[in-house]
CSV table of C-alpha atoms in Angstrom, one decimal:
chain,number,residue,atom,x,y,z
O,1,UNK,CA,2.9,12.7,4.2
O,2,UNK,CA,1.7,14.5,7.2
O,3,UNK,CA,0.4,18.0,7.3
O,4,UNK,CA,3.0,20.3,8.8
O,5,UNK,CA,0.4,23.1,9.5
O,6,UNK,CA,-1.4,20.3,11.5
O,7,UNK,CA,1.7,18.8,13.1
O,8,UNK,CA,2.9,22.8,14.0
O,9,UNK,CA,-1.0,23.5,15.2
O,10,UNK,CA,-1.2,19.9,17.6
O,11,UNK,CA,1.5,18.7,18.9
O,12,UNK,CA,0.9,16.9,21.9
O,13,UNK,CA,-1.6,15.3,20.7
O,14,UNK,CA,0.1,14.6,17.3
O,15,UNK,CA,3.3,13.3,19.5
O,16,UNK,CA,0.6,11.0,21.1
O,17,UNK,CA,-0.4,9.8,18.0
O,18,UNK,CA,2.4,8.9,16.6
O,19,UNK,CA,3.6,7.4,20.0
O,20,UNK,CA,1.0,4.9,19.1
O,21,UNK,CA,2.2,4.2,15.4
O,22,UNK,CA,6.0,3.6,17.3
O,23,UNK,CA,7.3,6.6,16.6
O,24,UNK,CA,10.4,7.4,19.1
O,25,UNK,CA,10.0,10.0,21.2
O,26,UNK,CA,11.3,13.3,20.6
O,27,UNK,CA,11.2,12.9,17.0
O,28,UNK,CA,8.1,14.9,16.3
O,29,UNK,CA,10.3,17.9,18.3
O,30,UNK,CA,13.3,17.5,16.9
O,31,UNK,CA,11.2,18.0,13.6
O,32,UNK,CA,9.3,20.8,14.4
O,33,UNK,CA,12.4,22.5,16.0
O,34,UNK,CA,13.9,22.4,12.2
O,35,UNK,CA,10.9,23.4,11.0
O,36,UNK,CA,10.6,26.5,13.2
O,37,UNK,CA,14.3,27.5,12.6
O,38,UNK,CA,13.7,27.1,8.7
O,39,UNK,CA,10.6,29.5,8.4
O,40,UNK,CA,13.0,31.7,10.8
O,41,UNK,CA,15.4,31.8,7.9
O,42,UNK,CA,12.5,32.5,5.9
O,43,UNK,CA,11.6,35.7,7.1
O,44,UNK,CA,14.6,37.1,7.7
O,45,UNK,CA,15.8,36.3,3.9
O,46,UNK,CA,13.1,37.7,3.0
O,47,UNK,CA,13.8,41.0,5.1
O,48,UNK,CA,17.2,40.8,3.2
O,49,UNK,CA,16.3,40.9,-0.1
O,50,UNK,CA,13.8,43.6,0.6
O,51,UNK,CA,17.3,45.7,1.9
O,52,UNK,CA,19.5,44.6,-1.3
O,53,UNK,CA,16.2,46.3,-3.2
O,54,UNK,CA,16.8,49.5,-1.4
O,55,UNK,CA,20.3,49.3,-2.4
O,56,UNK,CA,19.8,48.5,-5.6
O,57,UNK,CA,17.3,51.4,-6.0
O,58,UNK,CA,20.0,53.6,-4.4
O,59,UNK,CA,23.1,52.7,-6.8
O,60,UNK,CA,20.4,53.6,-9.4
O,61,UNK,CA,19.7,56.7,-8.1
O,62,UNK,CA,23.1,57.6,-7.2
O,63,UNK,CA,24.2,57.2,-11.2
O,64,UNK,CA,21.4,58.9,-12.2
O,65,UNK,CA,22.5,61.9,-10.0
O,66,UNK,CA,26.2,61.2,-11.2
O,67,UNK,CA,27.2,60.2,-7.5
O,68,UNK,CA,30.0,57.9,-6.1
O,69,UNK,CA,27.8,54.8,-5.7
O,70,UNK,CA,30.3,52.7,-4.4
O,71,UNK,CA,29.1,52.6,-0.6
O,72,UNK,CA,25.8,51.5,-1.9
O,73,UNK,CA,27.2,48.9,-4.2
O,74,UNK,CA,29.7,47.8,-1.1
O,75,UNK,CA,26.5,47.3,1.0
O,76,UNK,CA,24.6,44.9,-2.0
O,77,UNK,CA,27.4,42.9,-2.1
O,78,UNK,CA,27.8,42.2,1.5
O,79,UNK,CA,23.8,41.4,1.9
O,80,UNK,CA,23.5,39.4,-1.9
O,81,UNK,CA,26.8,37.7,0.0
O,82,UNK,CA,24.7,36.8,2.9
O,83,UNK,CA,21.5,36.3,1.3
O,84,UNK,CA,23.0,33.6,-1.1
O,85,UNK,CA,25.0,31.4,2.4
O,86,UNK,CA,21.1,31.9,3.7
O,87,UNK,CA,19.4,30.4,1.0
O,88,UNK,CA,21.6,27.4,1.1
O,89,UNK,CA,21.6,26.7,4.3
O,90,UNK,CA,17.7,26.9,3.9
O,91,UNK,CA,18.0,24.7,1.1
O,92,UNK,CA,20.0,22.1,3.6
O,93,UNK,CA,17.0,22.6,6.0
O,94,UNK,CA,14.3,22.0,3.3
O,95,UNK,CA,15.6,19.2,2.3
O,96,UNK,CA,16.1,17.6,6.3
O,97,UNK,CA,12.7,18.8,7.3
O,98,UNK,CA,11.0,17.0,3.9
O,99,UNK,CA,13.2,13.6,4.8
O,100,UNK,CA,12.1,13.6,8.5
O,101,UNK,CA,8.7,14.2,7.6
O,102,UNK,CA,8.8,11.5,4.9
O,103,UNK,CA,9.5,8.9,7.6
O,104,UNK,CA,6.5,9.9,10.1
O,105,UNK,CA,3.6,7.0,9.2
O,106,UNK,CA,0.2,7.9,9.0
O,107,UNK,CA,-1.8,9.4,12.0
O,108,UNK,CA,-4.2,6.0,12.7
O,109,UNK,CA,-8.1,7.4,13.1
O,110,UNK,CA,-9.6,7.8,16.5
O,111,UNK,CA,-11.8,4.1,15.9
O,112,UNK,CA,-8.4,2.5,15.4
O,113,UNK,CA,-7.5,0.0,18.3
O,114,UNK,CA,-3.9,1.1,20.3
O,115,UNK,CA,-1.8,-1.2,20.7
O,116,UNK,CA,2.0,-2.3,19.6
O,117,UNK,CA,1.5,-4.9,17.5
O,118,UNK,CA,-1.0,-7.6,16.0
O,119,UNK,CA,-2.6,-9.2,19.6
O,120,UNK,CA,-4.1,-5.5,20.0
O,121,UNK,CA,-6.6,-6.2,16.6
O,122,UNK,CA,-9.7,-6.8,17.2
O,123,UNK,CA,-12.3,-9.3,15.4
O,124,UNK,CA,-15.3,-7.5,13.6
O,125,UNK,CA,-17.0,-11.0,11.9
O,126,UNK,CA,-16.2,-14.2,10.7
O,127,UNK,CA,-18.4,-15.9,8.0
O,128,UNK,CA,-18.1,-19.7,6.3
O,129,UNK,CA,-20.3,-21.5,4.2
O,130,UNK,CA,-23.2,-23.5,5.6
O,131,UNK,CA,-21.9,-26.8,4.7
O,132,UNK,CA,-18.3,-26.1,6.1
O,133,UNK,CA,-18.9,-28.0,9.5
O,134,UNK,CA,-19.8,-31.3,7.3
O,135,UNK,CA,-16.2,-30.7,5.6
O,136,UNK,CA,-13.7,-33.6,7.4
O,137,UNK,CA,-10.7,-30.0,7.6
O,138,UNK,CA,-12.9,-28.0,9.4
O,139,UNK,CA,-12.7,-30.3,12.7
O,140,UNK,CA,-10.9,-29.7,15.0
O,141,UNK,CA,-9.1,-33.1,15.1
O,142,UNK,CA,-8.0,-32.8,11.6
O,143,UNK,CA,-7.7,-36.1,9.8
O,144,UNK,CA,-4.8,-37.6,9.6
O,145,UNK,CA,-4.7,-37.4,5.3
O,146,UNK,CA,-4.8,-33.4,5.8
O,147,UNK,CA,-1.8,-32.1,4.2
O,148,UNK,CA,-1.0,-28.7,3.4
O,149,UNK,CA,-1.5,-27.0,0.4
O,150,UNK,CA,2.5,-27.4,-1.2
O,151,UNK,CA,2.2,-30.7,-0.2
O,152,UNK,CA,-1.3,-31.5,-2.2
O,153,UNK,CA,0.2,-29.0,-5.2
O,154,UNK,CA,3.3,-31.2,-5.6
O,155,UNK,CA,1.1,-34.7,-5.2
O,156,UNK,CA,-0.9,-33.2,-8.1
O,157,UNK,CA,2.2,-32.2,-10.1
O,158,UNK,CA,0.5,-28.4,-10.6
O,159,UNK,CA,3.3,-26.7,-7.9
O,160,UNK,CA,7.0,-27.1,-8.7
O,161,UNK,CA,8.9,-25.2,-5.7
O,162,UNK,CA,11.8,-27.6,-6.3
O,163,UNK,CA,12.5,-25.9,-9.8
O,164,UNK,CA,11.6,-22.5,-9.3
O,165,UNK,CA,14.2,-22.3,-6.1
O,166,UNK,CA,16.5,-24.0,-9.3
O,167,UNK,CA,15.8,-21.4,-11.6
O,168,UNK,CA,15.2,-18.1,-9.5
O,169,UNK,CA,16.2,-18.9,-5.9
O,170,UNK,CA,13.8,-19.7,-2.8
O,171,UNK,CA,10.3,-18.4,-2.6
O,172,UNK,CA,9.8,-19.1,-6.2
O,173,UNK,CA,7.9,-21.6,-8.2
O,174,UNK,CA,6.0,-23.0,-11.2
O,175,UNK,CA,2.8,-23.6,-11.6
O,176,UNK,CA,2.0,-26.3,-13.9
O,177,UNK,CA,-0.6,-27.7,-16.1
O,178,UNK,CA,-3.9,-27.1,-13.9
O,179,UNK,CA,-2.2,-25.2,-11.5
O,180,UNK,CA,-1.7,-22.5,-13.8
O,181,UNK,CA,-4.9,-23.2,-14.8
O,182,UNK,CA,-6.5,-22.5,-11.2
O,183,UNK,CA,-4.5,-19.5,-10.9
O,184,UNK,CA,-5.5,-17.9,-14.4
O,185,UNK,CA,-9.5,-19.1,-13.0
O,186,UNK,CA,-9.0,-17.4,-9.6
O,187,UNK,CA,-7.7,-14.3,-10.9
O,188,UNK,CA,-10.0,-14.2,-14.0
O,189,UNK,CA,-13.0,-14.7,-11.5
O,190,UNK,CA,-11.7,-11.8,-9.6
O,191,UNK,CA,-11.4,-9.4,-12.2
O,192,UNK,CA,-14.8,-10.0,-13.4
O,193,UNK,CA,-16.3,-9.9,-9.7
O,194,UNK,CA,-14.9,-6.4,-9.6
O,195,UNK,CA,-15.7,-4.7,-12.9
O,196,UNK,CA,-19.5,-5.9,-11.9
O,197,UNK,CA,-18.7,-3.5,-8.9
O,198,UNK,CA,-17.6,-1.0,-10.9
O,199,UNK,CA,-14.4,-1.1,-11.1
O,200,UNK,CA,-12.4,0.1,-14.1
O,201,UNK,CA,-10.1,-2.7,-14.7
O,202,UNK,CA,-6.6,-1.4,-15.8
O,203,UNK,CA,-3.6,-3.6,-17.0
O,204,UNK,CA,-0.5,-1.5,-15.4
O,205,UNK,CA,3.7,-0.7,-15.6
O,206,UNK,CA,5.1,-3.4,-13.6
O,207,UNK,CA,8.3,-1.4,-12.8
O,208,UNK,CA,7.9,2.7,-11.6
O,209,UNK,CA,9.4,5.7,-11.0
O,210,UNK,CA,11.2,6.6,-7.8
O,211,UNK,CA,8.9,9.3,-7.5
O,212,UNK,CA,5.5,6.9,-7.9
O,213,UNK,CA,7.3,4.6,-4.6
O,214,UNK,CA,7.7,7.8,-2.9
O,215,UNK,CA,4.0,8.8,-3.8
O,216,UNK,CA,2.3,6.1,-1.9
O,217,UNK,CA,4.7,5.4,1.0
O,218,UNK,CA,6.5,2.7,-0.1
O,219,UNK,CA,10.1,5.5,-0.1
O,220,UNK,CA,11.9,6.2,1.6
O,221,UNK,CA,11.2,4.2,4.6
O,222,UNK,CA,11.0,1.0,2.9
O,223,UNK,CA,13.7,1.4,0.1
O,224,UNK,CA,15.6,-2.2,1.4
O,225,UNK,CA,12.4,-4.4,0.9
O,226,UNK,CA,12.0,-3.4,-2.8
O,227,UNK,CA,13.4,-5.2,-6.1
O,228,UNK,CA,15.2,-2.3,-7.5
O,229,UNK,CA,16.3,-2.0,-11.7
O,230,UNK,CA,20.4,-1.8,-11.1
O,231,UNK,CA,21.8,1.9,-12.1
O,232,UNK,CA,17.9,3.1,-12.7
O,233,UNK,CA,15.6,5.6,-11.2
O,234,UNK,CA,13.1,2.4,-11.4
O,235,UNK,CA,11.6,-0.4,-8.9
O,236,UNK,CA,9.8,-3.6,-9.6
O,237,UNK,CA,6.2,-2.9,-7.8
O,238,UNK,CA,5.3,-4.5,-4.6
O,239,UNK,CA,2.0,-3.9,-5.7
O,240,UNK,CA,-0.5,-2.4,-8.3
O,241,UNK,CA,-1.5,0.2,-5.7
O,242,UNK,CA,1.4,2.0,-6.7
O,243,UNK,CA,1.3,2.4,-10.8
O,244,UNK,CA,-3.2,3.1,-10.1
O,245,UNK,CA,-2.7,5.6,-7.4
O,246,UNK,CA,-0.5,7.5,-8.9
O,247,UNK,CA,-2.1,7.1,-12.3
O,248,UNK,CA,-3.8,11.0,-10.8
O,249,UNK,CA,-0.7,12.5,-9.6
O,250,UNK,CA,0.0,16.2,-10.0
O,251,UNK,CA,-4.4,16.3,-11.6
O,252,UNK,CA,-7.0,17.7,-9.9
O,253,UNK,CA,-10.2,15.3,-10.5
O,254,UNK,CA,-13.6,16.7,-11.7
O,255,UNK,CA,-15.6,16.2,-7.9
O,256,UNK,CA,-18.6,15.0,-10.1
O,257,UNK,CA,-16.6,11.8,-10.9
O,258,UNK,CA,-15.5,10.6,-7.2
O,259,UNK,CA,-15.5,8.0,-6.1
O,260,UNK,CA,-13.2,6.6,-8.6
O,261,UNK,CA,-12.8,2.8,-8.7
O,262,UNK,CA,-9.7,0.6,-10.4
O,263,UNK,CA,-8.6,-2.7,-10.4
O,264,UNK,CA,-5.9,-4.7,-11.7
O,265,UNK,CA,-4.1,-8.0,-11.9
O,266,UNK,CA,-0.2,-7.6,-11.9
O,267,UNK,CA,2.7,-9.4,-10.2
O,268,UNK,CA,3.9,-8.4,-7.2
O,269,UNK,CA,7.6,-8.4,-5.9
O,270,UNK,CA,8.8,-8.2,-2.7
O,271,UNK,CA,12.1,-9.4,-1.2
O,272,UNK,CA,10.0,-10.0,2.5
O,273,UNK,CA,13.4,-9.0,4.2
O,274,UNK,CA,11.5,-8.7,7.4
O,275,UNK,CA,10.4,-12.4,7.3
O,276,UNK,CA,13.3,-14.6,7.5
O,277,UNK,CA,12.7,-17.9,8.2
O,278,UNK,CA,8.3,-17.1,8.3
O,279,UNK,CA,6.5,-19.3,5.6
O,280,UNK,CA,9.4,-20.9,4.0
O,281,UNK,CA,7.8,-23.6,2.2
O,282,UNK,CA,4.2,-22.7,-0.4
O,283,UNK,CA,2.8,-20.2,-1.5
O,284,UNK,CA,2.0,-17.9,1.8
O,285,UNK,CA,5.5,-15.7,1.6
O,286,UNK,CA,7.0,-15.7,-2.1
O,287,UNK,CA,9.4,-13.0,-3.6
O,288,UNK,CA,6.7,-12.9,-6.6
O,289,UNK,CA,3.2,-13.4,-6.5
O,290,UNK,CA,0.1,-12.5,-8.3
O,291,UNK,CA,-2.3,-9.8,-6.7
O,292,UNK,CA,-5.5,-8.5,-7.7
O,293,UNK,CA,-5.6,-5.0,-6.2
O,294,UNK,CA,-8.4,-2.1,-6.0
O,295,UNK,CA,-7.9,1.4,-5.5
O,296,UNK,CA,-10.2,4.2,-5.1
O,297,UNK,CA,-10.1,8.1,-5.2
O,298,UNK,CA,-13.1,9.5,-2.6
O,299,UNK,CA,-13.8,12.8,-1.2
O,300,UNK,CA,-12.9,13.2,2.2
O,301,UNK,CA,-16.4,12.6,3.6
O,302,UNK,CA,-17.1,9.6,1.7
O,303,UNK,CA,-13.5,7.7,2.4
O,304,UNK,CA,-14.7,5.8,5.9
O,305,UNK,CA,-18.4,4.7,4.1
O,306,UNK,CA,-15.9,3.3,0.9
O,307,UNK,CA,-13.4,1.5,3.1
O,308,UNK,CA,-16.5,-0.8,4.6
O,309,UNK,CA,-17.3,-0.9,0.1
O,310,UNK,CA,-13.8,-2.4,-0.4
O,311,UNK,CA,-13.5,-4.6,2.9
O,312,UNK,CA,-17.1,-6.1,1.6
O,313,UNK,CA,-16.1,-6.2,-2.0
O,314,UNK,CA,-12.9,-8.8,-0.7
O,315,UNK,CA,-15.0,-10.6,1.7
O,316,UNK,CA,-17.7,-11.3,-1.9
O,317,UNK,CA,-14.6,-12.8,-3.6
O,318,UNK,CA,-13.9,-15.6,-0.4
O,319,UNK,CA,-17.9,-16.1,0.1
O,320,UNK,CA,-18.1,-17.2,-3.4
O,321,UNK,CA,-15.3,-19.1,-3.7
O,322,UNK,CA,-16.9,-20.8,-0.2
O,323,UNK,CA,-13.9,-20.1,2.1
O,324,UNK,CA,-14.5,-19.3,5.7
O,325,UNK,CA,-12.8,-16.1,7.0
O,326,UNK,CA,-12.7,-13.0,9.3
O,327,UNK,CA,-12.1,-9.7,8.9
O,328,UNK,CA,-10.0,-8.0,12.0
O,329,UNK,CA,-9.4,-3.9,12.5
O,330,UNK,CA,-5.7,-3.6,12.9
O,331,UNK,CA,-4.2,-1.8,15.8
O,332,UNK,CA,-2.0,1.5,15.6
O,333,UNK,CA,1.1,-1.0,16.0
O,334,UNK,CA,0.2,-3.4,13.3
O,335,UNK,CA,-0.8,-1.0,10.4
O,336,UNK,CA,0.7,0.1,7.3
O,337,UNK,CA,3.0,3.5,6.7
O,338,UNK,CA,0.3,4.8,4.8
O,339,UNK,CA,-2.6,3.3,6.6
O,340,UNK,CA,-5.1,5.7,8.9
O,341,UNK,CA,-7.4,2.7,9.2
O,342,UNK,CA,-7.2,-0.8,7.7
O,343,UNK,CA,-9.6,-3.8,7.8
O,344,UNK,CA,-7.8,-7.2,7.2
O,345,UNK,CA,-9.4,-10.2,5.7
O,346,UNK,CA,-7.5,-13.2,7.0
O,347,UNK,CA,-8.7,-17.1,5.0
O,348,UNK,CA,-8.7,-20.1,6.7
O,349,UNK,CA,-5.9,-22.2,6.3
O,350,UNK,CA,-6.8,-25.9,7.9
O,351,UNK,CA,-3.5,-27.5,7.6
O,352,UNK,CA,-2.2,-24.6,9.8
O,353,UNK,CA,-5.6,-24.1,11.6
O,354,UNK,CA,-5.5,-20.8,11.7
O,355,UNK,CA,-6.6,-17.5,9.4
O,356,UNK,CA,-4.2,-15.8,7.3
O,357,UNK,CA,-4.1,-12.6,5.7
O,358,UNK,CA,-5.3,-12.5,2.3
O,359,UNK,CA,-6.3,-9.0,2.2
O,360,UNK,CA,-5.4,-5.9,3.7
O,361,UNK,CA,-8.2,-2.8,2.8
O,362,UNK,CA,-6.8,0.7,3.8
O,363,UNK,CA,-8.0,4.3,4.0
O,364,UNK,CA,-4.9,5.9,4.2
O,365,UNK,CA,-6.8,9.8,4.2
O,366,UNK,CA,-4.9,12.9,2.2
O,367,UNK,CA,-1.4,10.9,3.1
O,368,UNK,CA,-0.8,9.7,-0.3
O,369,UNK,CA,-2.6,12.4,-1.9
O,370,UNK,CA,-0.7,15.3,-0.2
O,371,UNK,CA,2.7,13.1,-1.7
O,372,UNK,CA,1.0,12.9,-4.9
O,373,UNK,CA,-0.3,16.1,-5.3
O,374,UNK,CA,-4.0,14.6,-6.3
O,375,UNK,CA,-6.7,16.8,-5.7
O,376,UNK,CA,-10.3,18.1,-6.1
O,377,UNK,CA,-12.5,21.3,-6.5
O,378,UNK,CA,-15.2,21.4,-3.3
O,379,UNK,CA,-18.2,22.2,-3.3
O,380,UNK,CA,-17.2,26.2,-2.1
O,381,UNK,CA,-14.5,25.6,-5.6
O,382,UNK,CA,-11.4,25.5,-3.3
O,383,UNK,CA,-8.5,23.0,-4.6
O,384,UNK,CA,-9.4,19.8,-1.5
O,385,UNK,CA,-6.5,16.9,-1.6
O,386,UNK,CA,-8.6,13.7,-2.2
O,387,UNK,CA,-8.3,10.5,-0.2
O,388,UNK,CA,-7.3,7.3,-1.1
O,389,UNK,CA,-7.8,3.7,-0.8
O,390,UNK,CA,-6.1,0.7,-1.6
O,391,UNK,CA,-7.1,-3.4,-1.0
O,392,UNK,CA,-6.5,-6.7,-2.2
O,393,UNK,CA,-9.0,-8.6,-4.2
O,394,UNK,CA,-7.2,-10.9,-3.5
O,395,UNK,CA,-3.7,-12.2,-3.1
O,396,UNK,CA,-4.1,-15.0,-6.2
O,397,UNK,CA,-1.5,-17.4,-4.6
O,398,UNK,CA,-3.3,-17.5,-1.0
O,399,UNK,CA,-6.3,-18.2,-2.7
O,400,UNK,CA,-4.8,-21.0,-4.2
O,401,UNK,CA,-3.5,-22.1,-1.1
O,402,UNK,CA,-6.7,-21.8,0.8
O,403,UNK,CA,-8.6,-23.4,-2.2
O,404,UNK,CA,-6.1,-26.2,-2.4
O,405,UNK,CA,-6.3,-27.0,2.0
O,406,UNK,CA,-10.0,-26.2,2.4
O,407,UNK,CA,-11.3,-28.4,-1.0
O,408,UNK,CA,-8.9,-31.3,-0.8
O,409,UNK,CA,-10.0,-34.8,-0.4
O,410,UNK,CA,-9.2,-37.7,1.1
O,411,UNK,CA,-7.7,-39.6,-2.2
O,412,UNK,CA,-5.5,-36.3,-2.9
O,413,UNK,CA,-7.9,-34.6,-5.4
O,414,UNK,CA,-9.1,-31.7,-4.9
O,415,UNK,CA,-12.7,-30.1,-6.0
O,416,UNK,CA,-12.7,-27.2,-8.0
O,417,UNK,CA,-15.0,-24.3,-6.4
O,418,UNK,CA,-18.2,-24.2,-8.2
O,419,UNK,CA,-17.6,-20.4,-9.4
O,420,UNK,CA,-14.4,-21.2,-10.8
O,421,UNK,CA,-16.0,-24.2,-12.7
O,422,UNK,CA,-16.9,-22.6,-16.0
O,423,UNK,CA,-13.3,-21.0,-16.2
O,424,UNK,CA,-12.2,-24.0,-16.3
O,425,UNK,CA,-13.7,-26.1,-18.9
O,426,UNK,CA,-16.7,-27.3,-16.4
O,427,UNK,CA,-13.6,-29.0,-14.5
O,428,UNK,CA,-14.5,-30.4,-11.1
O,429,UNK,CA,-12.0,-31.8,-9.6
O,430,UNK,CA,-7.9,-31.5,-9.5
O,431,UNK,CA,-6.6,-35.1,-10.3
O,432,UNK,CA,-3.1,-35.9,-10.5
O,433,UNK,CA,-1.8,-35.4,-13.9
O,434,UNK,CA,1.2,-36.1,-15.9
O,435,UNK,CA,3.2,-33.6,-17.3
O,436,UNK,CA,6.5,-33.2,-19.2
């Protein structure tokens, strides 16, 4: 949620801003317009209940002095009358002004490239392993045994698409025998690359609160996209970021322990109504998929210097594993709701030959915090709203993926990344087994 006071304080450049997150325009006046005429009705309430006072105080008086006190009491009814067809319709107003603002995105920070959509990021690096030219996929003539990674998982027998669309519906699936086995490695390995960074691993509700949704952006804007418990005030998370960020709403935080670092494994589900038709076959664009995500709580001065801490902590995950990758900014037009800055780490994917996002890293500011009501004493003991951070580490299933295309072989078997190795029983290759 965007500061009002700000918004009221800056609005042509806050209309500019938000021009540049796609914002209509007008919609930032038509806003402020409502919110102008509700702290109108503010005032002048208030200047009517300081006159049914002075009645009141009259009508006392009068029966004190055995008066006729009927005037007076004439003259409270008519303003309690009034006062009470005010307050609702400042109710009404309340309530439009909070829904409007609920829908305005985040303001993006002034290093943030402009543009409307994803040509307008911008490359910071790219890293792969030194062998990775030597590797047949990394040519550009790929060889003509490439295949993508759904294709080697059902060759193995460890991805079963065909009987998770039979059981759940497309964009679902088993994973089977070693498959589940490479998953339950990657994720493992994740965990255990995070808590070494200090983060506080957590194991999380899987289904929150409307309010929780609300906190970090994800309502109401985005209400249609989310697997929602029929009849209940309850949602299916799209992510972990919600249940860790708002693990701290309505506290104020000691400032002696920020930053604050969590992560967690959970499931993740998402009806991708946006992407009809995108990634319709493996294991880029399912309805569920396991996530590994971090969160952190900052102080506002230290938020920008922990953003380049998480983008670095997702980039360790893929240098270890050995995949090549880049990291891009995002534009204005290609960011998240919440997002005031975010870093993308986008794997190589041969069979596709191209890089796909595997992790998104975000400072969204005091956006979620203000929602959330998370905050901090300063250093001059004032009540300061925190920022927060949220970022993959990693998507498990487009790990997979990318571990599946970038390791595979030319008889179908794929080589286990050496990190993974000793969660897997010193395992070094994927061979096609049979299973039941």
């Amino acid at each position: 949620m965007l500061d009002l006071k700000y918004l009221r304080k800056n609005k042509e450049e806050a209309a500019k801003k938000l021009a540049d997150r796609g914002v209509e325009p007008g919609t930032l006046e038509a806003l402020l317009a409502k919110d102008e005429n509700r702290r109108a009705l503010i005032a002048k309430v208030e200047e009517m209940k300081a006159k049914r006072n002075e009645a009141s105080d009259k009508i006392a008086f009068a029966k004190r002095q055995k008066e006729d006190a009927s005037d007076a009491i004439a003259e409270m009814q008519a303003v309690a009358k009034e006062i009470k067809e005010i307050d609702q319709t400042l109710a009404d107003l309340d309530a439009e002004v909070k829904e409007e603002a609920a829908h305005l995105p985040n303001i993006a920070e002034a290093d943030v490239p402009v543009g409307p959509d994803e040509d307008s990021n911008v490359e910071v690096r790219k890293w792969a392993p030194k062998d990775y030219e030597g590797r047949p996929h990394a040519l550009e003539e790929a060889p003509k045994w490439l295949k993508p990674h759904y294709e080697i998982g059902e060759d193995l027998g460890i991805l079963d698409f065909e009987r998770g669309a039979k059981v759940s519906g497309a964009r679902f699936l088993y994973y089977v025998g070693d498959g589940a086995r490479l998953e339950r490695a990657v994720y493992n390995f994740m965990l255990d690359e995070h808590r070494k960074e200090g983060y506080t691993e957590m194991i999380t509700p899987i289904v929150v609160n409307d309010s929780a949704m609300y906190g970090t952006g994800q309502y109401p804007k985005f209400k249609d996209d989310a697997y929602r418990v029929q009849d209940l005030d309850q949602t299916y998370i799209p992510t972990a970021e919600v249940p860790l960020t708002n693990y701290y709403s309505g506290e104020t935080l000691p400032a002696e322990d920020l930053p604050i670092s969590f992560t967690a494994l959970s499931p993740s589900f998402r009806k991708e109504a946006g992407a009809a038709g995108r990634d319709t076959r493996g294991l880029i664009r399912l309805h569920q998929f396991n996530k590994v995500e971090m969160v952190k709580f900052a102080k506002p001065e230290d938020s920008d210097n922990q953003l380049e801490i998480m983008t670095k902590n997702a980039e360790n995950i893929l240098q270890k594993l050995g995949l090549p990758y880049h990291v891009i900014t995002l534009s204005t037009g290609d960011m998240g709701f919440s997002a005031a800055k975010t870093h993308d780490v986008e794997v190589w994917i041969p069979a596709q030959n191209m890089y796909r996002e595997i992790s998104s890293v975000s400072n969204t500011r005091d956006f979620q915090a203000r929602r959330m009501h998370i905050t901090y004493r300063n250093e001059d003991g004032k009540l300061e709203l925190v920022h927060t951070l949220n970022g993959s580490g990693l998507a498990v299933g487009r790990t997979v993926a990318a571990i599946l295309e970038n390791y595979q072989n030319e008889d179908g078997s794929v080589t286990v990344p050496e990190v993974l190795r000793p969660y897997l029983g010193g395992q070094e290759k994927l061979n096609k087994t049979p299973h039941h």
